[in-house]
Amino acid sequence: MKTYLSMPTRWLLSLLLLVGLTGCGEGFLEEEPRTFVSTEAVLNSPEGLEGAVVALYDFPTWMYHSTRYSYWFISGTDVARIGPLHEDRGTALYNTDLNPQHGASREYWNQSYQTLYRANAIIAAAPNVDFDGDEARRNRVIAEARFFRAYILFYLHQRYGNIPLVTEPSETIREKEQPADPADIYRVIVDDLRFAIDNLAWTYDDQPGRITKGAAMHLLAKVYLVLQNWQQAAQTAETLILQGPYELLDDPAEIFADNNENNKEAIWTIQFDPQADNYGHFLAVMFTPLYDRIQGVARTFEQGGRPWARMYPSAYLLSLFDKNDRRLKAWYKTHWVYDDPDEGLPPGRQVGDTVRTSDFNPPPDSMLYLHPACKKYWEYGATRDINQADSYKGIIRYRLAETYLIAAEAYMRLGDQAKALEYINPLRRRAGVPDLTELNEDILLEEHARELAFEQDRWFTLKRMGRLVQHVRQYNPDAAPNIKDCHVNMPIPQEFVDLTGFPQNDCYR
């Protein structure tokens, strides 16, 4: 099956991605120009604009190419704990490493604005290009670019709190910059997503990973939750559920199965192409303990493949699952077994026995060698061999189960318990656990953790509800001593502050 970012079109990534739309100031919004193709040549034809849109798809993939940035939307919550090998302790622990020079925070800001400038350039140029009367083609180009603009602005504002609003194709930053009014930011986001919904199709069958009407509608429903526009959130989520081509899969294990990431439940899956990408993503390995260092345990895909031991589920998260919850077995591994008799087994143990800490003498940090693991990103050989760290399995960014939770929350906020339960209980029935008979914010957050833990939404949901600091203090003992109320916003890169006089967020001044 062909992907939207596959050859022969993937070469067009270079046209805007490498063209040198740069800012000013050393280290800020700068790239080495690696192509002679001019911006004008890209933006003056339908084919060039379509290639420029393809370049925008590099943004949601770049952060997963590095282990350091893979944690950016996952760490620092109530459901995630980290091991001693974790590369970004600032994001995870809210310690002094989280400062105005913090690498992941700085890079995400820079990459976001670089991509934002490119999206703005496409949006500005497309109305002036001759599409030979094909307005649907023109509007599709604009709609994809506007989706990415909305996507970038939404996560920038949620992550940093104070951001400049950039809607023009400027190649430089202003000498003086101030935070934009959130109302203005969300006006752009909502307008962009509505345009995308009106001008994109539900599916592009030969192009998995391409932005669709459903992806734009799902993001808009999330935006309405932030705006506390409960009626619009409920209506948008419900329309997506009832009219879209998506459906909940019957078996939780099938959602994240190999070669199934573009399934009926997936609304948007980020694609990785081994022919075009130097690296895949590193989420497949980061949750797996160093089990193969234990005598009598072989490295196999059944046991978890290559291990990295960067992150693991919190005791709080695992405590939320009923023992019969099908999601626990499908998405988490809590036991490893002896399977390598040639190495020799501990006295009294045989192949198939569960590995226990008492069977071996681990170094002081035994959590490196045995800890529970999230299997949502595991990959069992579909795109990598047993010793390879990176995987090219697609990452499900948005899926219908989250849309159900959005609808449930929106109706709960509206005081309609019957409708709220109508949308949350299908997830529980699929999991094999009893229906809920009432829904409040605490119950909703618990179900959100069971269903969506490690799917890059937990931090944003806790912040939106005003529960981030409380939950980290209560359920994340590593980060609890450090987190402050002001850590609900990330640090603004110091280069940007120095260049523009932009105010630094609290906690980092």
Short mmCIF file of C-alpha atoms in Angstrom, two decimals:
data_model
loop_
_atom_site.label_atom_id
_atom_site.label_comp_id
_atom_site.label_asym_id
_atom_site.label_seq_id
_atom_site.Cartn_x
_atom_site.Cartn_y
_atom_site.Cartn_z
CA MET A 1 0.00 0.00 0.00
CA LYS A 2 1.35 3.38 -1.00
CA THR A 3 1.73 6.05 1.66
CA TYR A 4 1.30 9.75 1.21
CA LEU A 5 4.92 10.36 2.14
CA SER A 6 6.40 7.61 -0.02
CA MET A 7 8.49 7.91 -3.17
CA PRO A 8 8.26 9.33 -5.74
CA THR A 9 6.68 12.34 -4.05
CA ARG A 10 8.75 12.19 -0.84
CA TRP A 11 11.72 13.91 -2.56
CA LEU A 12 9.62 17.07 -2.58
CA LEU A 13 10.23 17.37 1.16
CA SER A 14 13.41 19.21 0.30
CA LEU A 15 11.65 21.97 -1.56
CA LEU A 16 10.45 23.83 1.52
CA LEU A 17 11.99 21.81 4.29
CA LEU A 18 15.50 22.67 3.14
CA VAL A 19 14.97 25.94 1.35
CA GLY A 20 16.23 28.21 4.11
CA LEU A 21 13.18 29.99 5.49
CA THR A 22 15.26 31.25 8.38
CA GLY A 23 14.97 33.66 11.23
CA CYS A 24 17.62 35.89 12.74
CA GLY A 25 19.98 35.32 15.61
CA GLU A 26 22.46 32.52 16.06
CA GLY A 27 20.84 29.19 16.78
CA PHE A 28 17.26 30.44 16.43
CA LEU A 29 15.13 29.37 13.48
CA GLU A 30 18.23 28.81 11.38
CA GLU A 31 18.96 25.99 9.00
CA GLU A 32 21.81 25.34 6.63
CA PRO A 33 20.30 25.77 3.15
CA ARG A 34 20.99 22.46 1.38
CA THR A 35 19.26 23.09 -1.92
CA PHE A 36 19.36 25.73 -4.61
CA VAL A 37 15.61 25.50 -5.31
CA SER A 38 14.08 28.91 -4.60
CA THR A 39 10.98 29.53 -2.53
CA GLU A 40 9.36 31.20 -5.53
CA ALA A 41 9.85 28.10 -7.69
CA VAL A 42 8.11 25.98 -5.09
CA LEU A 43 5.17 28.28 -4.46
CA ASN A 44 4.31 29.27 -8.04
CA SER A 45 2.76 26.05 -9.35
CA PRO A 46 0.16 23.55 -8.14
CA GLU A 47 2.77 20.80 -8.13
CA GLY A 48 5.20 22.92 -6.15
CA LEU A 49 2.55 23.81 -3.58
CA GLU A 50 1.55 20.18 -3.22
CA GLY A 51 5.18 19.27 -2.67
CA ALA A 52 5.44 22.03 -0.10
CA VAL A 53 2.46 20.54 1.73
CA VAL A 54 4.22 17.17 1.79
CA ALA A 55 7.14 18.90 3.49
CA LEU A 56 4.87 19.91 6.36
CA TYR A 57 4.39 16.24 7.23
CA ASP A 58 7.97 16.08 8.40
CA PHE A 59 7.00 18.13 11.47
CA PRO A 60 5.00 15.47 13.34
CA THR A 61 7.72 12.86 12.64
CA TRP A 62 10.97 14.69 13.48
CA MET A 63 10.56 14.54 17.26
CA TYR A 64 10.38 10.74 17.22
CA HIS A 65 13.64 10.35 15.31
CA SER A 66 15.54 11.11 18.53
CA THR A 67 15.22 9.40 21.88
CA ARG A 68 15.67 12.77 23.55
CA TYR A 69 12.61 14.30 21.93
CA SER A 70 10.43 11.17 21.92
CA TYR A 71 9.55 11.84 25.54
CA TRP A 72 8.38 15.41 24.94
CA PHE A 73 4.62 14.75 25.14
CA ILE A 74 4.82 11.67 27.39
CA SER A 75 6.99 12.46 30.42
CA GLY A 76 6.08 14.38 33.54
CA THR A 77 2.61 13.01 34.29
CA ASP A 78 0.92 10.74 36.81
CA VAL A 79 1.08 7.65 34.57
CA ALA A 80 4.75 7.72 33.51
CA ARG A 81 7.87 6.96 35.56
CA ILE A 82 11.43 7.13 34.26
CA GLY A 83 14.54 5.03 34.69
CA PRO A 84 18.13 6.22 35.17
CA LEU A 85 18.85 6.06 31.42
CA HIS A 86 16.17 8.63 30.53
CA GLU A 87 17.80 11.41 28.48
CA ASP A 88 15.43 14.28 29.34
CA ARG A 89 15.12 14.50 33.09
CA GLY A 90 13.98 18.11 32.97
CA THR A 91 10.70 17.29 31.23
CA ALA A 92 10.18 14.21 33.39
CA LEU A 93 11.16 15.56 36.81
CA TYR A 94 10.63 19.35 36.57
CA ASN A 95 14.09 19.80 38.06
CA THR A 96 16.70 22.46 37.30
CA ASP A 97 17.36 20.85 33.90
CA LEU A 98 14.05 22.37 32.82
CA ASN A 99 15.30 25.90 32.16
CA PRO A 100 15.49 28.46 29.31
CA GLN A 101 18.32 26.43 27.72
CA HIS A 102 16.39 23.15 27.92
CA GLY A 103 17.09 21.31 24.66
CA ALA A 104 13.74 19.67 23.93
CA SER A 105 11.76 22.78 24.86
CA ARG A 106 13.96 24.97 22.68
CA GLU A 107 13.92 22.58 19.72
CA TYR A 108 10.16 22.07 19.79
CA TRP A 109 9.62 25.84 19.80
CA ASN A 110 12.06 26.35 16.92
CA GLN A 111 10.75 23.49 14.80
CA SER A 112 7.18 24.62 15.40
CA TYR A 113 7.80 28.15 14.16
CA GLN A 114 9.91 27.00 11.22
CA THR A 115 7.01 24.80 10.10
CA LEU A 116 4.50 27.54 10.87
CA TYR A 117 6.31 29.93 8.52
CA ARG A 118 6.18 27.29 5.77
CA ALA A 119 2.48 26.67 6.31
CA ASN A 120 1.83 30.41 6.18
CA ALA A 121 3.79 30.67 2.94
CA ILE A 122 1.60 27.99 1.33
CA ILE A 123 -1.61 29.58 2.60
CA ALA A 124 -0.57 32.99 1.26
CA ALA A 125 0.65 31.75 -2.12
CA ALA A 126 -2.08 29.25 -3.08
CA PRO A 127 -4.81 31.82 -3.93
CA ASN A 128 -2.51 33.41 -6.53
CA VAL A 129 -1.50 30.21 -8.35
CA ASP A 130 -3.27 29.04 -11.49
CA PHE A 131 -4.95 25.70 -10.73
CA ASP A 132 -6.64 25.65 -14.14
CA GLY A 133 -10.05 26.04 -12.59
CA ASP A 134 -9.65 23.14 -10.14
CA GLU A 135 -10.75 24.91 -6.96
CA ALA A 136 -11.12 21.67 -5.04
CA ARG A 137 -7.43 20.95 -5.62
CA ARG A 138 -6.46 24.48 -4.52
CA ASN A 139 -8.62 24.29 -1.41
CA ARG A 140 -7.21 20.89 -0.46
CA VAL A 141 -3.70 22.36 -0.51
CA ILE A 142 -4.79 25.28 1.64
CA ALA A 143 -6.79 23.03 3.96
CA GLU A 144 -3.84 20.77 4.74
CA ALA A 145 -1.60 23.77 5.39
CA ARG A 146 -4.25 25.32 7.62
CA PHE A 147 -4.62 22.08 9.56
CA PHE A 148 -0.90 22.12 10.32
CA ARG A 149 -1.03 25.77 11.30
CA ALA A 150 -3.86 25.02 13.72
CA TYR A 151 -2.11 21.89 15.01
CA ILE A 152 1.12 23.79 15.68
CA LEU A 153 -0.54 26.80 17.30
CA PHE A 154 -2.70 24.58 19.51
CA TYR A 155 0.14 22.56 20.97
CA LEU A 156 2.44 25.57 21.24
CA HIS A 157 -0.14 27.47 23.26
CA GLN A 158 -1.00 24.49 25.42
CA ARG A 159 2.66 23.70 26.07
CA TYR A 160 4.05 27.20 26.63
CA GLY A 161 1.06 29.34 27.56
CA ASN A 162 2.51 32.56 26.13
CA ILE A 163 3.34 32.52 22.42
CA PRO A 164 3.50 34.99 19.54
CA LEU A 165 0.82 34.54 16.90
CA VAL A 166 2.39 34.22 13.45
CA THR A 167 0.01 34.10 10.50
CA GLU A 168 2.12 35.75 7.80
CA PRO A 169 4.83 34.11 5.66
CA SER A 170 7.57 36.19 7.24
CA GLU A 171 11.13 34.87 7.16
CA THR A 172 12.26 36.93 10.12
CA ILE A 173 11.11 37.50 13.66
CA ARG A 174 10.05 40.92 14.85
CA GLU A 175 12.49 42.99 16.87
CA LYS A 176 9.98 43.29 19.70
CA GLU A 177 7.50 40.52 20.41
CA GLN A 178 4.73 40.15 22.98
CA PRO A 179 2.41 37.25 23.85
CA ALA A 180 -0.69 37.10 21.71
CA ASP A 181 -4.15 37.26 23.20
CA PRO A 182 -5.36 33.64 23.56
CA ALA A 183 -8.68 34.67 22.03
CA ASP A 184 -6.87 35.69 18.85
CA ILE A 185 -4.86 32.45 18.78
CA TYR A 186 -7.94 30.27 19.13
CA ARG A 187 -9.87 32.31 16.58
CA VAL A 188 -7.21 31.37 14.01
CA ILE A 189 -7.16 27.73 15.16
CA VAL A 190 -10.93 27.32 14.95
CA ASP A 191 -11.20 29.08 11.58
CA ASP A 192 -8.36 26.98 10.16
CA LEU A 193 -9.89 23.71 11.32
CA ARG A 194 -13.33 24.60 10.04
CA PHE A 195 -11.84 25.35 6.63
CA ALA A 196 -9.98 22.03 6.72
CA ILE A 197 -13.16 20.14 7.64
CA ASP A 198 -15.03 21.75 4.74
CA ASN A 199 -12.35 21.02 2.15
CA LEU A 200 -10.84 17.64 3.04
CA ALA A 201 -12.20 14.17 2.37
CA TRP A 202 -12.98 11.55 4.99
CA THR A 203 -10.44 9.17 3.49
CA TYR A 204 -7.61 9.03 0.99
CA ASP A 205 -7.47 5.28 0.52
CA ASP A 206 -4.11 5.11 -1.22
CA GLN A 207 -2.47 7.66 1.09
CA PRO A 208 -2.58 6.54 4.74
CA GLY A 209 -1.25 9.20 7.04
CA ARG A 210 -2.67 12.06 5.02
CA ILE A 211 -4.68 14.64 6.95
CA THR A 212 -8.42 14.10 6.54
CA LYS A 213 -11.71 15.70 7.49
CA GLY A 214 -11.76 13.36 10.49
CA ALA A 215 -8.36 14.47 11.80
CA ALA A 216 -9.40 18.13 11.58
CA MET A 217 -12.73 17.42 13.26
CA HIS A 218 -11.07 15.46 16.08
CA LEU A 219 -8.61 18.26 16.77
CA LEU A 220 -11.41 20.84 16.68
CA ALA A 221 -13.31 18.87 19.32
CA LYS A 222 -10.20 18.93 21.51
CA VAL A 223 -9.91 22.69 20.97
CA TYR A 224 -13.52 23.19 22.04
CA LEU A 225 -12.77 21.39 25.31
CA VAL A 226 -9.96 23.86 26.00
CA LEU A 227 -12.35 26.73 25.23
CA GLN A 228 -14.96 25.12 27.51
CA ASN A 229 -17.41 25.29 24.66
CA TRP A 230 -19.04 22.07 25.76
CA GLN A 231 -21.92 22.15 23.30
CA GLN A 232 -19.64 22.54 20.28
CA ALA A 233 -17.24 19.90 21.64
CA ALA A 234 -20.10 17.44 22.06
CA GLN A 235 -21.56 18.20 18.64
CA THR A 236 -18.23 17.98 16.83
CA ALA A 237 -17.20 14.72 18.51
CA GLU A 238 -20.64 13.19 17.99
CA THR A 239 -20.68 14.15 14.31
CA LEU A 240 -17.27 12.53 13.85
CA ILE A 241 -18.42 9.35 15.59
CA LEU A 242 -21.73 9.07 13.73
CA GLN A 243 -20.74 10.28 10.26
CA GLY A 244 -17.09 9.36 9.94
CA PRO A 245 -15.79 6.11 8.46
CA TYR A 246 -14.18 5.08 11.75
CA GLU A 247 -15.22 2.41 14.24
CA LEU A 248 -14.00 1.00 17.52
CA LEU A 249 -12.19 -2.29 17.05
CA ASP A 250 -13.58 -5.21 19.03
CA ASP A 251 -10.27 -6.35 20.50
CA PRO A 252 -7.94 -3.86 22.25
CA ALA A 253 -4.95 -5.97 21.19
CA GLU A 254 -5.72 -5.36 17.51
CA ILE A 255 -5.45 -1.57 17.77
CA PHE A 256 -1.65 -1.55 18.07
CA ALA A 257 -0.91 -4.83 16.28
CA ASP A 258 1.88 -5.02 13.70
CA ASN A 259 0.87 -3.91 10.20
CA ASN A 260 -2.46 -2.67 11.56
CA GLU A 261 -1.70 0.92 12.54
CA ASN A 262 -3.96 2.24 9.78
CA ASN A 263 -6.96 0.39 11.16
CA LYS A 264 -10.60 1.51 11.32
CA GLU A 265 -10.16 3.10 14.75
CA ALA A 266 -7.17 5.22 13.73
CA ILE A 267 -8.15 8.74 12.68
CA TRP A 268 -4.60 9.93 11.99
CA THR A 269 -1.50 7.76 11.95
CA ILE A 270 1.95 9.33 11.60
CA GLN A 271 3.82 7.40 8.93
CA PHE A 272 7.50 6.47 8.76
CA ASP A 273 9.09 5.43 5.48
CA PRO A 274 12.28 3.30 5.65
CA GLN A 275 13.11 4.36 2.09
CA ALA A 276 13.00 8.08 2.86
CA ASP A 277 13.76 8.41 6.58
CA ASN A 278 17.21 7.86 8.02
CA TYR A 279 15.59 6.82 11.28
CA GLY A 280 12.22 5.58 12.34
CA HIS A 281 10.95 6.24 15.86
CA PHE A 282 12.22 5.01 19.22
CA LEU A 283 8.96 4.48 21.08
CA ALA A 284 9.08 0.75 20.39
CA VAL A 285 12.08 0.22 22.68
CA MET A 286 11.95 2.88 25.37
CA PHE A 287 9.41 1.10 27.59
CA THR A 288 11.17 -2.28 27.67
CA PRO A 289 13.40 -3.21 30.66
CA LEU A 290 16.85 -4.78 30.22
CA TYR A 291 15.33 -8.23 30.63
CA ASP A 292 17.86 -9.93 28.36
CA ARG A 293 20.64 -9.15 30.84
CA ILE A 294 19.07 -11.72 33.17
CA GLN A 295 20.53 -15.21 32.90
CA GLY A 296 18.10 -17.59 31.26
CA VAL A 297 16.08 -14.90 29.45
CA ALA A 298 16.66 -14.50 25.71
CA ARG A 299 16.08 -11.41 23.61
CA THR A 300 12.99 -12.18 21.56
CA PHE A 301 10.15 -10.15 20.11
CA GLU A 302 7.74 -12.08 22.32
CA GLN A 303 9.62 -10.82 25.36
CA GLY A 304 9.86 -7.26 24.03
CA GLY A 305 12.62 -7.10 21.42
CA ARG A 306 15.56 -4.81 21.96
CA PRO A 307 15.27 -3.12 25.39
CA TRP A 308 16.14 0.45 26.43
CA ALA A 309 14.55 0.88 29.87
CA ARG A 310 13.84 4.61 29.62
CA MET A 311 10.27 4.73 30.88
CA TYR A 312 7.64 2.57 32.54
CA PRO A 313 4.03 2.75 33.76
CA SER A 314 3.45 4.12 37.24
CA ALA A 315 2.02 2.04 40.05
CA TYR A 316 -0.93 4.44 40.03
CA LEU A 317 -1.73 3.64 36.40
CA LEU A 318 -1.55 -0.11 36.86
CA SER A 319 -3.69 0.11 40.00
CA LEU A 320 -6.55 1.55 37.93
CA PHE A 321 -7.11 -1.66 35.95
CA ASP A 322 -9.51 -4.33 37.07
CA LYS A 323 -7.79 -7.71 36.80
CA ASN A 324 -10.24 -8.64 34.04
CA ASP A 325 -9.69 -5.47 32.01
CA ARG A 326 -8.63 -6.67 28.55
CA ARG A 327 -6.56 -3.52 28.05
CA LEU A 328 -4.14 -4.51 30.79
CA LYS A 329 -3.02 -7.69 29.06
CA ALA A 330 -3.24 -6.20 25.56
CA TRP A 331 -1.23 -3.04 26.25
CA TYR A 332 1.07 -3.86 29.19
CA LYS A 333 3.58 -6.56 30.00
CA THR A 334 4.01 -7.24 33.68
CA HIS A 335 5.85 -10.60 33.64
CA TRP A 336 8.82 -12.08 31.83
CA VAL A 337 9.61 -15.78 31.62
CA TYR A 338 12.70 -17.95 31.45
CA ASP A 339 13.09 -19.18 27.88
CA ASP A 340 16.81 -19.85 27.34
CA PRO A 341 17.85 -23.13 28.98
CA ASP A 342 21.16 -23.13 27.10
CA GLU A 343 22.31 -20.27 29.31
CA GLY A 344 21.42 -22.10 32.47
CA LEU A 345 18.53 -21.27 34.77
CA PRO A 346 18.46 -20.39 38.48
CA PRO A 347 18.11 -23.37 40.80
CA GLY A 348 14.60 -24.74 40.79
CA ARG A 349 13.51 -22.79 37.70
CA GLN A 350 12.47 -24.15 34.32
CA VAL A 351 11.47 -22.76 30.96
CA GLY A 352 8.15 -20.94 31.23
CA ASP A 353 8.58 -19.90 34.86
CA THR A 354 8.03 -16.24 35.68
CA VAL A 355 11.22 -14.28 36.29
CA ARG A 356 11.43 -12.97 39.84
CA THR A 357 13.84 -10.46 41.31
CA SER A 358 14.79 -13.00 43.95
CA ASP A 359 16.12 -15.31 41.24
CA PHE A 360 19.07 -13.07 40.39
CA ASN A 361 21.28 -10.43 41.93
CA PRO A 362 20.54 -7.20 40.08
CA PRO A 363 22.57 -4.01 40.47
CA PRO A 364 21.14 -1.45 42.89
CA ASP A 365 18.67 -0.05 40.35
CA SER A 366 16.77 -3.26 39.68
CA MET A 367 14.03 -1.33 37.81
CA LEU A 368 16.42 -1.27 34.88
CA TYR A 369 16.07 -5.04 34.57
CA LEU A 370 12.50 -5.75 35.58
CA HIS A 371 9.65 -3.29 35.41
CA PRO A 372 6.21 -3.23 33.78
CA ALA A 373 6.21 -2.14 30.15
CA CYS A 374 3.75 -0.38 27.86
CA LYS A 375 3.29 -2.38 24.64
CA LYS A 376 1.34 0.16 22.59
CA TYR A 377 4.39 1.00 20.49
CA TRP A 378 5.99 -2.44 20.48
CA GLU A 379 6.79 -3.83 17.09
CA TYR A 380 7.38 -7.53 16.56
CA GLY A 381 9.57 -7.60 13.48
CA ALA A 382 7.35 -5.96 10.88
CA THR A 383 9.94 -3.25 10.07
CA ARG A 384 13.05 -4.07 12.16
CA ASP A 385 15.23 -6.94 13.28
CA ILE A 386 15.68 -8.09 16.85
CA ASN A 387 18.71 -5.87 17.49
CA GLN A 388 17.40 -2.70 15.86
CA ALA A 389 16.34 0.17 18.13
CA ASP A 390 14.23 2.26 15.78
CA SER A 391 10.95 1.13 14.27
CA TYR A 392 9.06 2.27 11.18
CA LYS A 393 5.68 1.17 12.49
CA GLY A 394 3.21 4.06 12.26
CA ILE A 395 2.27 5.98 15.41
CA ILE A 396 -1.47 6.38 15.96
CA ARG A 397 -1.77 10.07 16.84
CA TYR A 398 -5.55 10.33 17.08
CA ARG A 399 -8.03 7.46 17.41
CA LEU A 400 -11.75 7.13 17.81
CA ALA A 401 -11.61 6.00 21.44
CA GLU A 402 -10.38 9.48 22.34
CA THR A 403 -13.27 11.00 20.38
CA TYR A 404 -15.64 8.93 22.52
CA LEU A 405 -13.98 10.29 25.66
CA ILE A 406 -14.27 13.85 24.34
CA ALA A 407 -17.99 13.36 23.72
CA ALA A 408 -18.43 11.80 27.15
CA GLU A 409 -16.68 14.69 28.88
CA ALA A 410 -18.55 17.34 26.92
CA TYR A 411 -21.93 15.84 27.78
CA MET A 412 -20.85 15.40 31.39
CA ARG A 413 -20.00 19.12 31.56
CA LEU A 414 -23.42 19.89 30.07
CA GLY A 415 -25.07 17.89 32.83
CA ASP A 416 -26.34 15.17 30.49
CA GLN A 417 -25.29 12.01 32.33
CA ALA A 418 -27.20 9.69 30.01
CA LYS A 419 -25.37 10.90 26.91
CA ALA A 420 -22.03 10.98 28.73
CA LEU A 421 -22.43 7.33 29.74
CA GLU A 422 -23.57 6.47 26.21
CA TYR A 423 -20.13 7.46 24.94
CA ILE A 424 -17.84 6.23 27.70
CA ASN A 425 -19.37 2.80 28.30
CA PRO A 426 -18.58 1.33 24.85
CA LEU A 427 -14.91 1.59 25.80
CA ARG A 428 -15.54 -0.28 29.02
CA ARG A 429 -17.60 -2.98 27.30
CA ARG A 430 -14.79 -3.55 24.85
CA ALA A 431 -12.42 -3.84 27.80
CA GLY A 432 -14.70 -6.43 29.44
CA VAL A 433 -15.45 -4.40 32.57
CA PRO A 434 -18.84 -3.25 33.93
CA ASP A 435 -20.57 -0.15 32.65
CA LEU A 436 -20.28 3.05 34.65
CA THR A 437 -23.48 4.34 36.22
CA GLU A 438 -22.25 7.89 36.79
CA LEU A 439 -19.50 10.11 35.44
CA ASN A 440 -17.57 12.90 37.12
CA GLU A 441 -14.14 14.42 36.52
CA ASP A 442 -12.31 11.96 38.75
CA ILE A 443 -13.90 8.93 37.11
CA LEU A 444 -13.30 10.42 33.68
CA LEU A 445 -9.59 10.98 34.40
CA GLU A 446 -9.23 7.39 35.55
CA GLU A 447 -10.85 6.06 32.38
CA HIS A 448 -8.73 8.45 30.30
CA ALA A 449 -5.60 6.94 31.88
CA ARG A 450 -6.74 3.37 31.26
CA GLU A 451 -7.54 4.06 27.62
CA LEU A 452 -5.01 6.66 26.49
CA ALA A 453 -1.93 6.42 28.74
CA PHE A 454 1.30 7.07 26.80
CA GLU A 455 -0.64 8.28 23.72
CA GLN A 456 0.68 11.83 24.21
CA ASP A 457 -2.46 13.45 25.58
CA ARG A 458 -2.24 12.94 29.35
CA TRP A 459 -0.12 16.03 30.14
CA PHE A 460 -2.46 18.27 28.13
CA THR A 461 -5.61 16.83 29.68
CA LEU A 462 -4.32 17.23 33.23
CA LYS A 463 -3.25 20.81 32.51
CA ARG A 464 -6.58 21.67 30.88
CA MET A 465 -8.47 20.43 33.92
CA GLY A 466 -6.15 22.15 36.38
CA ARG A 467 -5.03 18.78 37.76
CA LEU A 468 -1.45 18.45 36.50
CA VAL A 469 0.41 19.61 39.60
CA GLN A 470 -1.96 17.79 41.96
CA HIS A 471 -1.66 14.46 40.12
CA VAL A 472 2.11 14.62 39.70
CA ARG A 473 2.54 15.36 43.40
CA GLN A 474 0.22 12.54 44.35
CA TYR A 475 1.23 9.80 41.91
CA ASN A 476 4.74 10.55 40.59
CA PRO A 477 7.18 10.36 43.51
CA ASP A 478 10.19 11.20 41.30
CA ALA A 479 8.76 14.53 40.14
CA ALA A 480 6.63 15.35 43.19
CA PRO A 481 9.35 17.22 45.13
CA ASN A 482 10.13 19.50 42.19
CA ILE A 483 6.92 20.43 40.42
CA LYS A 484 5.48 23.90 41.06
CA ASP A 485 2.26 25.52 39.95
CA CYS A 486 4.14 27.46 37.28
CA HIS A 487 5.41 24.25 35.62
CA VAL A 488 2.16 24.05 33.68
CA ASN A 489 4.08 26.08 31.07
CA MET A 490 7.39 25.15 29.51
CA PRO A 491 10.34 27.61 29.32
CA ILE A 492 10.53 30.02 26.39
CA PRO A 493 13.91 29.55 24.64
CA GLN A 494 16.39 32.10 25.97
CA GLU A 495 17.52 33.05 22.45
CA PHE A 496 14.01 34.16 21.60
CA VAL A 497 13.68 36.12 24.84
CA ASP A 498 17.02 37.87 24.21
CA LEU A 499 16.21 38.70 20.59
CA THR A 500 12.70 39.99 21.03
CA GLY A 501 12.22 40.99 24.65
CA PHE A 502 9.50 38.34 24.92
CA PRO A 503 8.61 37.75 28.58
CA GLN A 504 9.91 34.53 30.08
CA ASN A 505 7.40 32.26 31.78
CA ASP A 506 7.27 32.00 35.56
CA CYS A 507 9.55 29.31 37.03
CA TYR A 508 12.32 30.16 34.55
CA ARG A 509 13.15 33.85 35.15
#
